[in-house]
């Protein structure tokens, strides 16, 4: 091990720097230019996208209280599908655009060329038109990880419709709420979704979600499993049947840069999930540019992001970023541990993956299965390894680096959010010396600041710790909350005036490197999935036997954070293991399996202030098994409840 490695610093090798789009010098120069003159910088880099009508204005943004307004390339027009498909036909029509790897390892993978992708997207788009979808309409996509999910996204983009993907693991109720919230005309789904050898009955879920009050919402069904499904006559359509009657030709719609490309619902600290709205022009520029630089993507590389298209990572780094760059992108239907814990590495070997991007939770889970699952496979094509979704602990980082990357592949720990559209803090493989656990330095155009949490003062010393905010806009930034611009302003710009507030805590070290310390609001991060504690609480209290509940996160070895629920039962209801199971099943059916509490503690009372506010700080400490430092409990209405909660805590080693 070299000296710098023992010091925890991993600089790129000379060879990595030489082959990269940016070495350190280039990064420094480009970063400085992007901050000194954002108009010039983004004016230049906006050209990576083909515009129908070129923009004359680049940046027009305001974080000023009362007038939050974000516009990039506002007078330009373009079409995202034309950028992700059509423009590649001339030079790479026969190159594979999508490699699809099915759930069953024994089933054959599919290679879809750009030419074939074009035909699929055009037909799909014509089917949507046939069903009455036009520019500005919303379409919900509730799909397994099959190529048709990407076709559906691009088909919407082609006709200027706005898609809203709902992760296929969400329950019918959660799906219905999102269909309703964005006013979708059509839901696209499949009969079933195979995953890890089991099948989720997606069409049944759609039927349940749309059972009342949705008599107008049509459903387009992709045949994946061939299983029996219930049909809503007059409202349901098979994709393959509809495609028989439409043409291959579908000219791309001219769309304004600021028109929404998609809405994606994500959890916040309060209330219902919010619809994050992303733009067409700025988003595409940012997704494409980050994909190229962060992963050091070069023509001919095979890129694999293991996320689901139901999350923002799948939007930006399975579909839009890679395809805008003419890449070959891998789409995987299954899970990392099926048929065994070697699946990721088997797929990397089989498709000669060059850049591999996954979540720390998967790395930790696979690390726990031992090295033999990795060592069986030839991973010598891997040039860059990425992580996203939550802080990566140094142990997992080191395993990823040593066992998967054999010390040859730089790790890019990318920090970003649904709201940011693409990476904001990340190393670049040929430029940045990495430190295990740090998302390192800002991407071009990003000005991170650390604020003192209570005063909001900007901490200007290099070494600092506080809340992470961003000082100025970037093209991939979300534009608004669907239907509620006020909520956009309140959530992201009200606590700290003139800054975008990320909701994350952060430390900056003496080298200026950023270390995310986790959410400072009531959002928890379970297996890299973002979950609002309020959502789980409202699901629990919707159960007839539950009087009250408070949900917090606690450290979980594999998931990063686990869900810890304190539950107060209705008078006269006795706690039991059966009831615990019943509540777990209940939350699964209300929200989805990802929201199932890991630990449920029966709480005769919750710690509240005299004004009735639940003291979550105390509940977090107890859940973390760190009740020695509860702080001041004297302001509680009934301090004795704390004793009981500690006595009966669940998380004992
Ligand atoms: C967390 C996922 C540490 C963070 C793209 C953020 C991370 C939230 C990292 C957004 C990382 C994401 N290191 N924490 N590299 N990446 N996070 O919206 O708390 O699902 O605010 O977007 O995940 O989650 P979201």
XYZ file of C-alpha atoms and ligand atoms in Angstrom:
678
model
C 0.000 0.000 0.000
C 1.376 3.412 -0.912
C 1.856 6.097 1.671
C -1.019 8.192 0.399
C -3.344 5.204 0.659
C -2.445 4.656 4.268
C -3.250 8.316 4.830
C -6.725 7.606 3.418
C -6.212 9.559 0.207
C -6.578 7.798 -3.134
C -5.308 9.932 -5.996
C -6.012 8.959 -9.611
C -3.110 7.239 -11.334
C -1.312 9.021 -14.166
C -2.995 6.631 -16.589
C -6.474 7.374 -15.220
C -5.802 11.098 -15.407
C -4.535 10.819 -18.957
C -7.537 8.958 -20.329
C -10.113 11.061 -18.477
C -12.237 13.875 -19.853
C -10.899 15.936 -16.974
C -7.680 15.649 -15.017
C -7.114 17.808 -11.959
C -5.931 20.809 -13.902
C -8.906 20.657 -16.245
C -11.321 20.237 -13.369
C -9.868 23.219 -11.515
C -9.987 25.402 -14.605
C -13.483 24.355 -15.635
C -14.811 24.707 -12.104
C -13.368 28.199 -11.748
C -14.823 29.198 -15.118
C -18.243 27.780 -14.221
C -18.415 29.927 -11.092
C -16.869 33.068 -12.568
C -19.277 33.207 -15.504
C -22.164 30.728 -15.365
C -23.759 32.215 -18.481
C -20.664 31.642 -20.572
C -19.984 28.204 -19.095
C -23.488 26.802 -19.407
C -24.030 28.625 -22.681
C -21.145 26.597 -24.057
C -22.046 23.276 -22.431
C -25.713 23.616 -23.355
C -24.573 22.840 -26.878
C -24.122 19.186 -26.025
C -27.856 18.972 -26.631
C -29.425 19.456 -30.073
C -31.858 22.345 -30.012
C -34.668 22.863 -32.470
C -34.583 26.572 -31.749
C -31.293 27.551 -30.104
C -31.426 29.549 -26.880
C -30.272 33.141 -26.719
C -30.613 33.393 -22.941
C -28.810 30.975 -20.619
C -29.470 31.616 -16.941
C -32.374 33.455 -15.430
C -32.724 32.376 -11.828
C -33.672 33.889 -8.504
C -33.463 32.461 -4.987
C -34.794 35.745 -3.560
C -37.520 35.349 -0.924
C -40.963 35.644 -2.455
C -39.751 35.336 -6.024
C -38.149 31.924 -6.402
C -37.884 31.464 -10.123
C -35.574 29.134 -12.010
C -35.165 29.211 -15.759
C -32.379 27.928 -17.965
C -32.177 28.219 -21.738
C -35.697 29.624 -21.541
C -36.184 30.637 -25.164
C -34.732 27.410 -26.583
C -36.825 24.498 -27.826
C -35.876 20.845 -28.190
C -37.111 17.308 -27.934
C -35.595 14.930 -25.395
C -36.397 11.738 -27.330
C -34.814 13.195 -30.465
C -31.712 13.890 -28.371
C -31.651 10.457 -26.766
C -32.465 8.477 -29.896
C -32.825 10.120 -33.310
C -29.625 12.101 -33.339
C -27.586 8.943 -32.805
C -29.053 7.105 -35.800
C -26.653 8.549 -38.315
C -23.446 7.455 -36.598
C -24.477 4.669 -34.266
C -27.791 3.271 -35.434
C -26.485 -0.282 -35.090
C -24.822 0.265 -31.731
C -26.600 -1.226 -28.731
C -28.470 1.440 -26.792
C -29.948 -0.800 -24.103
C -28.763 -4.152 -22.822
C -31.614 -5.726 -20.930
C -30.740 -8.373 -18.371
C -33.838 -10.288 -17.203
C -34.595 -11.476 -13.681
C -33.800 -15.112 -14.437
C -30.099 -15.546 -15.125
C -30.933 -18.391 -17.516
C -33.185 -16.202 -19.691
C -31.587 -14.511 -22.622
C -30.468 -10.888 -22.412
C -31.709 -8.478 -25.092
C -29.599 -6.021 -27.030
C -31.631 -3.131 -28.410
C -29.865 -0.961 -30.977
C -30.514 2.753 -31.387
C -32.312 1.937 -34.628
C -34.596 -0.526 -32.844
C -35.067 1.867 -29.944
C -36.220 4.492 -32.416
C -38.857 2.172 -33.858
C -40.093 1.114 -30.411
C -40.312 4.672 -29.119
C -42.123 5.964 -32.203
C -44.703 3.185 -32.067
C -45.168 3.594 -28.352
C -45.619 7.342 -28.799
C -48.248 6.791 -31.477
C -50.097 4.395 -29.182
C -50.185 7.060 -26.473
C -51.539 9.565 -28.986
C -54.143 7.048 -30.046
C -55.204 6.815 -26.406
C -55.738 10.558 -26.319
C -52.486 11.683 -24.730
C -51.098 14.971 -25.960
C -48.532 17.579 -25.032
C -48.632 18.577 -21.361
C -50.776 15.583 -20.306
C -49.532 13.414 -17.445
C -48.843 9.721 -17.777
C -48.046 7.496 -14.804
C -45.575 4.678 -15.419
C -45.744 1.726 -12.988
C -43.483 -0.862 -14.503
C -40.916 -3.556 -13.920
C -37.375 -2.927 -15.120
C -38.016 -3.905 -18.720
C -37.056 -2.039 -21.901
C -40.669 -0.915 -22.314
C -40.232 1.264 -19.226
C -37.566 3.231 -21.095
C -39.677 3.229 -24.277
C -42.583 4.609 -22.263
C -40.481 7.434 -20.828
C -39.056 8.373 -24.208
C -42.463 8.054 -25.884
C -43.882 10.589 -23.428
C -40.936 12.875 -24.058
C -41.404 12.489 -27.801
C -44.951 13.836 -27.728
C -44.318 16.361 -24.942
C -46.350 14.457 -22.343
C -45.114 14.560 -18.742
C -44.341 11.220 -17.142
C -44.515 10.387 -13.497
C -42.950 7.063 -12.609
C -44.204 5.292 -9.524
C -41.811 2.648 -8.201
C -43.364 -0.790 -8.775
C -42.821 -1.636 -5.102
C -45.413 0.932 -4.050
C -48.836 -0.252 -2.939
C -52.107 0.366 -4.812
C -53.005 3.164 -2.380
C -49.698 4.940 -2.889
C -50.105 4.534 -6.645
C -53.666 5.866 -6.613
C -52.599 8.890 -4.577
C -49.929 9.755 -7.147
C -52.220 9.223 -10.154
C -54.641 11.574 -8.487
C -52.058 14.142 -7.428
C -50.700 14.668 -10.927
C -54.033 14.160 -12.693
C -52.757 11.411 -14.997
C -54.813 10.401 -18.036
C -53.110 7.061 -18.562
C -51.267 4.540 -16.405
C -48.719 2.320 -18.126
C -48.047 -1.005 -16.440
C -47.387 -4.682 -17.132
C -49.336 -7.787 -16.228
C -46.752 -8.849 -13.680
C -43.273 -7.925 -12.523
C -40.757 -10.728 -11.900
C -38.117 -9.767 -9.366
C -35.843 -12.068 -7.441
C -37.830 -15.097 -8.632
C -41.138 -13.745 -7.343
C -43.864 -11.999 -9.281
C -45.682 -8.834 -8.233
C -49.125 -8.563 -9.786
C -48.793 -5.053 -11.088
C -51.980 -4.956 -13.137
C -53.973 -6.125 -10.095
C -52.414 -3.297 -8.128
C -53.432 -0.827 -10.818
C -56.984 -2.196 -10.776
C -57.122 -1.698 -7.030
C -55.587 1.754 -7.222
C -58.094 2.853 -9.848
C -61.129 1.078 -8.399
C -63.080 4.184 -7.307
C -63.173 7.660 -8.747
C -60.873 6.909 -11.634
C -63.374 5.998 -14.314
C -61.608 8.144 -16.843
C -58.087 6.828 -16.342
C -57.000 4.432 -19.065
C -54.408 1.742 -18.639
C -51.875 0.530 -21.181
C -50.562 -2.928 -20.384
C -47.267 -4.466 -21.474
C -47.271 -8.245 -21.596
C -44.353 -9.449 -19.484
C -45.379 -12.654 -17.682
C -48.502 -13.732 -19.577
C -50.346 -14.324 -16.296
C -54.127 -14.036 -15.907
C -55.253 -10.483 -15.256
C -58.566 -8.760 -14.681
C -59.527 -6.371 -17.462
C -61.461 -3.105 -17.194
C -63.412 -3.132 -20.435
C -63.128 -0.009 -22.508
C -60.353 1.379 -20.309
C -57.573 -1.184 -20.629
C -55.422 -1.748 -23.710
C -52.638 -4.163 -24.586
C -49.552 -2.433 -25.934
C -48.846 -5.187 -28.462
C -52.378 -4.997 -29.854
C -52.377 -1.222 -30.055
C -48.998 -1.267 -31.805
C -50.403 -3.321 -34.647
C -52.485 -0.390 -35.768
C -50.118 2.539 -35.519
C -47.346 3.721 -37.787
C -43.615 3.692 -37.195
C -43.409 7.357 -37.881
C -43.833 9.879 -35.098
C -42.189 13.260 -35.546
C -40.816 14.610 -32.255
C -42.825 17.461 -30.738
C -41.095 20.812 -30.297
C -40.927 21.418 -26.549
C -39.842 24.569 -24.710
C -36.765 24.221 -22.509
C -38.755 25.067 -19.401
C -41.688 22.753 -20.099
C -41.709 19.869 -17.603
C -40.146 16.602 -18.718
C -41.298 14.661 -15.683
C -42.751 14.777 -12.206
C -41.320 12.423 -9.602
C -42.924 12.072 -6.191
C -40.522 12.008 -3.296
C -40.763 12.005 0.467
C -40.413 15.117 2.536
C -40.437 15.752 6.245
C -44.129 16.531 6.393
C -47.349 15.390 4.823
C -47.832 13.827 1.424
C -44.967 13.154 -0.985
C -44.256 16.114 -3.202
C -44.138 16.100 -6.973
C -40.661 17.213 -7.942
C -40.880 18.871 -11.359
C -37.923 18.676 -13.729
C -37.487 20.732 -16.859
C -36.751 19.572 -20.380
C -33.673 21.569 -21.436
C -31.642 22.255 -18.309
C -32.301 18.794 -16.905
C -31.091 17.042 -20.036
C -27.931 19.151 -20.272
C -27.133 18.449 -16.634
C -27.947 14.719 -16.665
C -25.842 14.216 -19.798
C -22.895 16.271 -18.628
C -22.695 14.658 -15.182
C -23.009 11.210 -16.740
C -20.067 11.912 -19.013
C -17.746 13.543 -16.480
C -18.581 11.750 -13.240
C -18.263 8.306 -14.754
C -15.671 9.381 -17.299
C -17.874 7.835 -19.960
C -16.268 7.344 -23.367
C -17.838 6.183 -26.632
C -18.145 2.414 -26.692
C -18.200 1.989 -22.903
C -20.861 -0.210 -21.316
C -22.498 1.625 -18.445
C -24.553 -0.012 -15.715
C -26.565 1.797 -13.085
C -28.376 -0.749 -10.892
C -31.099 1.627 -9.709
C -34.772 1.258 -10.602
C -36.332 3.732 -13.024
C -38.809 4.453 -10.231
C -36.140 6.588 -8.535
C -34.388 9.664 -9.828
C -31.133 7.737 -10.221
C -32.831 5.555 -12.814
C -34.190 8.590 -14.653
C -30.875 10.425 -14.907
C -28.384 7.560 -15.114
C -30.162 4.646 -16.759
C -32.164 6.548 -19.322
C -31.665 10.266 -19.956
C -27.975 10.894 -19.231
C -26.559 7.780 -20.918
C -28.868 7.856 -23.935
C -28.294 11.574 -24.511
C -24.608 10.658 -24.683
C -25.164 7.809 -27.140
C -24.090 5.292 -24.524
C -24.843 1.617 -24.082
C -26.832 1.384 -20.867
C -27.641 -1.790 -18.959
C -31.107 -2.292 -17.530
C -31.444 -5.042 -14.931
C -34.793 -6.507 -13.953
C -33.648 -8.449 -10.905
C -32.039 -8.068 -7.504
C -28.397 -8.373 -6.373
C -28.902 -11.632 -4.490
C -30.846 -13.721 -7.007
C -30.130 -16.467 -7.891
C -27.198 -15.794 -5.560
C -25.025 -13.001 -4.217
C -22.832 -13.140 -7.310
C -25.455 -11.829 -9.728
C -24.117 -8.277 -10.052
C -20.651 -9.570 -10.811
C -21.941 -12.225 -13.201
C -23.736 -9.496 -15.147
C -20.638 -7.261 -15.097
C -18.570 -10.084 -16.558
C -21.178 -11.163 -19.085
C -21.754 -7.698 -20.533
C -18.209 -6.412 -19.990
C -19.405 -3.506 -17.887
C -17.019 -0.543 -17.764
C -18.763 1.712 -15.264
C -20.786 0.237 -12.426
C -23.029 2.390 -10.219
C -24.898 1.103 -7.164
C -25.962 1.937 -3.603
C -23.990 1.407 -0.371
C -26.784 -0.784 0.997
C -26.206 -3.290 -1.825
C -22.460 -3.156 -1.297
C -22.871 -3.862 2.422
C -25.279 -6.715 1.811
C -22.950 -8.342 -0.734
C -19.892 -7.735 1.401
C -21.599 -9.765 4.109
C -21.841 -12.766 1.755
C -18.077 -13.083 1.425
C -15.544 -12.450 -1.316
C -15.956 -15.739 -3.148
C -19.046 -14.447 -4.975
C -16.966 -11.651 -6.468
C -13.783 -13.557 -7.085
C -15.481 -16.067 -9.367
C -15.917 -13.429 -12.049
C -13.665 -11.502 -14.376
C -14.247 -7.846 -13.557
C -11.260 -6.506 -15.445
C -13.414 -4.313 -17.706
C -14.563 -2.170 -14.798
C -12.926 1.251 -14.971
C -15.059 3.271 -12.568
C -17.201 2.313 -9.567
C -19.936 4.600 -8.301
C -22.141 4.849 -5.243
C -25.231 6.886 -4.471
C -28.091 7.266 -2.063
C -26.577 7.415 1.386
C -23.249 7.900 3.089
C -20.914 4.966 2.460
C -19.062 3.696 5.496
C -15.292 3.334 5.019
C -15.460 -0.446 5.527
C -17.842 -0.867 2.592
C -15.844 1.663 0.565
C -12.660 -0.319 1.125
C -14.307 -3.592 0.196
C -15.709 -2.051 -2.984
C -12.302 -0.640 -3.805
C -10.193 -3.693 -2.957
C -12.397 -6.684 -3.728
C -14.570 -5.402 -6.584
C -12.262 -2.789 -8.136
C -8.993 -4.608 -7.249
C -7.633 -1.160 -6.448
C -7.761 -0.289 -10.158
C -11.089 1.531 -10.414
C -11.623 4.962 -8.862
C -14.750 5.182 -6.693
C -17.097 8.084 -7.311
C -19.251 8.690 -4.236
C -21.956 10.872 -5.759
C -24.076 13.044 -3.503
C -27.274 14.420 -4.965
C -31.059 14.332 -4.584
C -34.285 13.864 -6.514
C -34.480 17.645 -6.438
C -31.060 18.245 -7.970
C -31.554 16.208 -11.163
C -27.920 15.092 -11.184
C -24.736 14.923 -9.120
C -23.787 18.001 -7.104
C -20.882 16.691 -5.040
C -18.721 14.010 -6.595
C -15.169 13.070 -7.419
C -14.201 12.919 -11.101
C -12.258 9.707 -11.823
C -9.205 11.306 -13.419
C -9.156 14.451 -11.342
C -10.053 13.960 -7.713
C -8.061 12.200 -5.024
C -10.769 10.389 -3.092
C -11.210 9.779 0.627
C -13.382 6.833 1.741
C -16.731 8.203 2.917
C -16.461 11.655 1.368
C -18.415 12.831 -1.683
C -15.373 15.127 -2.080
C -15.880 18.261 -4.206
C -18.553 20.127 -6.165
C -19.430 19.435 -9.776
C -19.080 22.292 -12.268
C -21.324 25.229 -11.451
C -22.160 24.067 -7.926
C -21.455 26.361 -4.977
C -21.946 24.395 -1.765
C -22.009 26.356 1.487
C -22.168 25.242 5.089
C -24.446 27.267 7.315
C -24.642 27.457 11.069
C -27.959 25.613 11.586
C -29.646 28.039 13.984
C -28.377 31.451 12.868
C -28.088 30.591 9.171
C -24.704 32.328 9.045
C -22.412 31.086 6.302
C -19.374 29.363 7.807
C -16.430 30.574 5.800
C -13.576 28.695 7.431
C -12.507 25.770 5.293
C -13.118 23.289 8.099
C -16.750 23.661 9.155
C -19.819 21.668 10.086
C -23.486 22.573 9.755
C -26.286 22.314 7.216
C -25.562 22.021 3.519
C -27.021 24.651 1.223
C -26.317 25.624 -2.368
C -25.738 29.254 -3.182
C -26.862 29.495 -6.772
C -28.847 27.555 -9.346
C -27.619 24.881 -11.776
C -29.435 23.656 -14.911
C -30.634 20.348 -13.412
C -32.358 21.923 -10.432
C -36.050 21.122 -9.885
C -38.301 23.986 -10.950
C -41.256 23.677 -8.636
C -43.477 21.284 -6.709
C -46.246 20.077 -9.008
C -49.250 22.315 -8.461
C -47.777 24.012 -5.391
C -45.052 26.573 -5.971
C -45.578 27.864 -2.454
C -44.567 24.513 -1.032
C -41.447 24.611 -3.199
C -40.456 27.912 -1.650
C -41.376 26.852 1.903
C -39.518 23.556 1.711
C -36.276 24.652 0.118
C -35.889 28.404 0.488
C -37.658 29.529 3.657
C -35.359 28.273 6.431
C -32.234 29.854 4.988
C -32.950 32.889 2.840
C -31.311 33.154 -0.563
C -30.003 29.585 -0.501
C -31.300 26.215 -1.673
C -31.542 24.107 1.502
C -30.701 20.460 0.925
C -32.011 18.976 4.186
C -28.611 17.341 4.766
C -26.044 17.948 7.449
C -22.462 18.216 6.273
C -18.881 18.639 7.396
C -16.159 20.280 5.331
C -12.656 19.158 6.232
C -9.412 21.103 6.156
C -8.890 20.131 2.497
C -12.288 21.513 1.532
C -13.781 18.021 1.079
C -17.453 17.520 1.894
C -18.708 14.730 4.165
C -22.486 14.266 4.287
C -23.583 13.472 7.823
C -27.208 12.578 7.001
C -30.601 14.269 6.962
C -31.350 16.969 9.468
C -35.109 16.749 8.907
C -37.610 13.943 9.427
C -36.594 12.101 6.314
C -34.849 8.768 6.749
C -32.832 6.813 4.274
C -33.658 3.128 4.265
C -31.583 1.018 1.883
C -30.945 4.154 -0.121
C -34.689 4.797 -0.392
C -35.977 8.028 0.913
C -38.837 7.771 3.372
C -40.717 10.441 5.260
C -41.283 9.382 8.860
C -44.603 11.251 8.680
C -45.792 8.945 5.911
C -45.146 5.822 7.963
C -46.789 7.440 10.989
C -49.921 8.305 9.079
C -50.119 4.765 7.732
C -49.840 3.385 11.274
C -52.478 5.666 12.786
C -54.833 4.775 9.950
C -55.046 1.313 11.572
C -58.063 1.017 13.838
C -56.075 -0.334 16.807
C -53.456 2.414 16.787
C -53.968 5.611 18.745
C -50.694 7.314 18.053
C -47.315 6.659 16.590
C -43.897 8.233 16.151
C -41.370 6.916 13.669
C -37.633 7.554 13.658
C -34.565 6.068 12.002
C -31.888 4.025 13.754
C -28.527 2.732 12.513
C -28.944 -0.534 10.603
C -25.963 -2.586 9.509
C -27.184 -3.321 5.975
C -29.911 -0.785 5.287
C -27.998 2.221 6.590
C -31.057 3.239 8.541
C -33.884 1.071 9.774
C -37.450 2.147 10.582
C -38.202 2.279 14.306
C -41.859 2.831 15.173
C -43.202 3.728 18.599
C -46.857 2.764 18.716
C -49.480 3.688 21.287
C -52.503 1.397 21.064
C -56.137 2.328 21.484
C -57.521 1.923 24.984
C -58.273 -1.697 25.738
C -56.152 -3.136 22.895
C -53.503 -5.554 24.148
C -50.083 -5.621 22.518
C -49.053 -8.952 21.019
C -46.662 -10.402 18.467
C -49.612 -11.065 16.176
C -50.564 -7.411 16.314
C -46.991 -6.458 15.530
C -47.147 -8.661 12.411
C -50.524 -7.216 11.537
C -49.150 -3.676 11.685
C -46.160 -4.618 9.557
C -48.445 -6.089 6.917
C -50.681 -3.060 7.196
C -47.865 -0.603 6.463
C -46.709 -2.753 3.566
C -50.142 -2.577 2.052
C -50.605 1.135 2.767
C -47.275 2.272 1.317
C -45.194 -0.690 0.156
C -42.605 -3.179 1.437
C -39.883 -0.520 1.687
C -41.872 1.232 4.439
C -42.318 -1.808 6.700
C -41.091 -0.968 10.216
C -38.039 -2.969 11.286
C -38.807 -2.522 14.961
C -42.108 -1.709 16.629
C -42.054 -0.692 20.265
C -45.296 -0.567 22.231
C -45.361 2.834 23.872
C -47.942 3.487 26.562
C -47.113 7.177 26.102
C -44.879 9.334 23.920
C -42.590 12.050 25.271
C -44.341 15.350 24.626
C -43.809 18.947 25.542
C -46.565 20.650 27.475
C -47.826 22.076 24.218
C -48.204 18.534 22.880
C -45.233 18.402 20.519
C -43.536 15.002 20.325
C -39.872 15.254 21.323
C -38.364 13.276 18.485
C -34.822 13.948 19.614
C -35.462 11.740 22.635
C -37.105 9.017 20.569
C -34.172 9.005 18.148
C -31.689 8.625 20.991
C -33.593 5.714 22.487
C -33.894 4.039 19.099
C -30.163 4.487 18.576
C -29.581 2.841 21.952
C -27.867 6.038 23.032
C -30.111 6.982 25.926
C -27.223 8.016 28.172
C -27.303 11.476 26.584
C -30.958 12.323 26.344
C -30.397 15.951 27.256
C -32.953 17.976 29.064
C -36.208 16.122 29.648
C -37.583 18.496 32.247
C -39.794 20.314 29.745
C -41.784 17.138 29.138
C -45.370 17.020 30.228
C -44.729 13.616 31.797
C -41.012 12.798 32.136
C -41.773 9.296 33.421
C -42.769 8.016 29.955
C -39.100 8.167 29.013
C -38.177 5.614 31.680
C -40.704 3.198 30.287
C -39.497 3.675 26.720
C -35.883 3.056 27.706
C -36.866 0.008 29.744
C -38.708 -1.550 26.802
C -36.487 -0.397 23.951
C -36.101 -2.817 21.045
C -32.648 -2.096 19.740
C -30.485 -3.841 22.303
C -27.252 -5.389 21.074
C -28.811 11.002 0.635
C -30.954 10.005 -4.436
C -24.491 10.598 1.419
C -28.894 12.425 1.149
C -30.024 10.427 -5.579
C -29.831 13.091 0.183
C -26.387 10.673 0.121
C -30.806 11.975 -0.117
C -25.614 10.419 -1.042
C -31.476 12.133 -1.450
C -24.211 10.228 -0.886
C -27.693 10.659 -1.600
N -23.698 10.339 0.357
N -25.815 10.765 1.327
N -23.401 9.949 -1.906
N -26.468 10.411 -2.088
N -27.668 10.803 -0.268
O -33.844 12.090 -3.329
O -29.416 12.417 2.449
O -33.650 9.570 -3.163
O -30.474 14.228 0.708
O -31.895 10.982 -4.255
O -30.025 10.785 -0.085
O -32.234 10.986 -1.769
P -33.006 10.878 -3.147
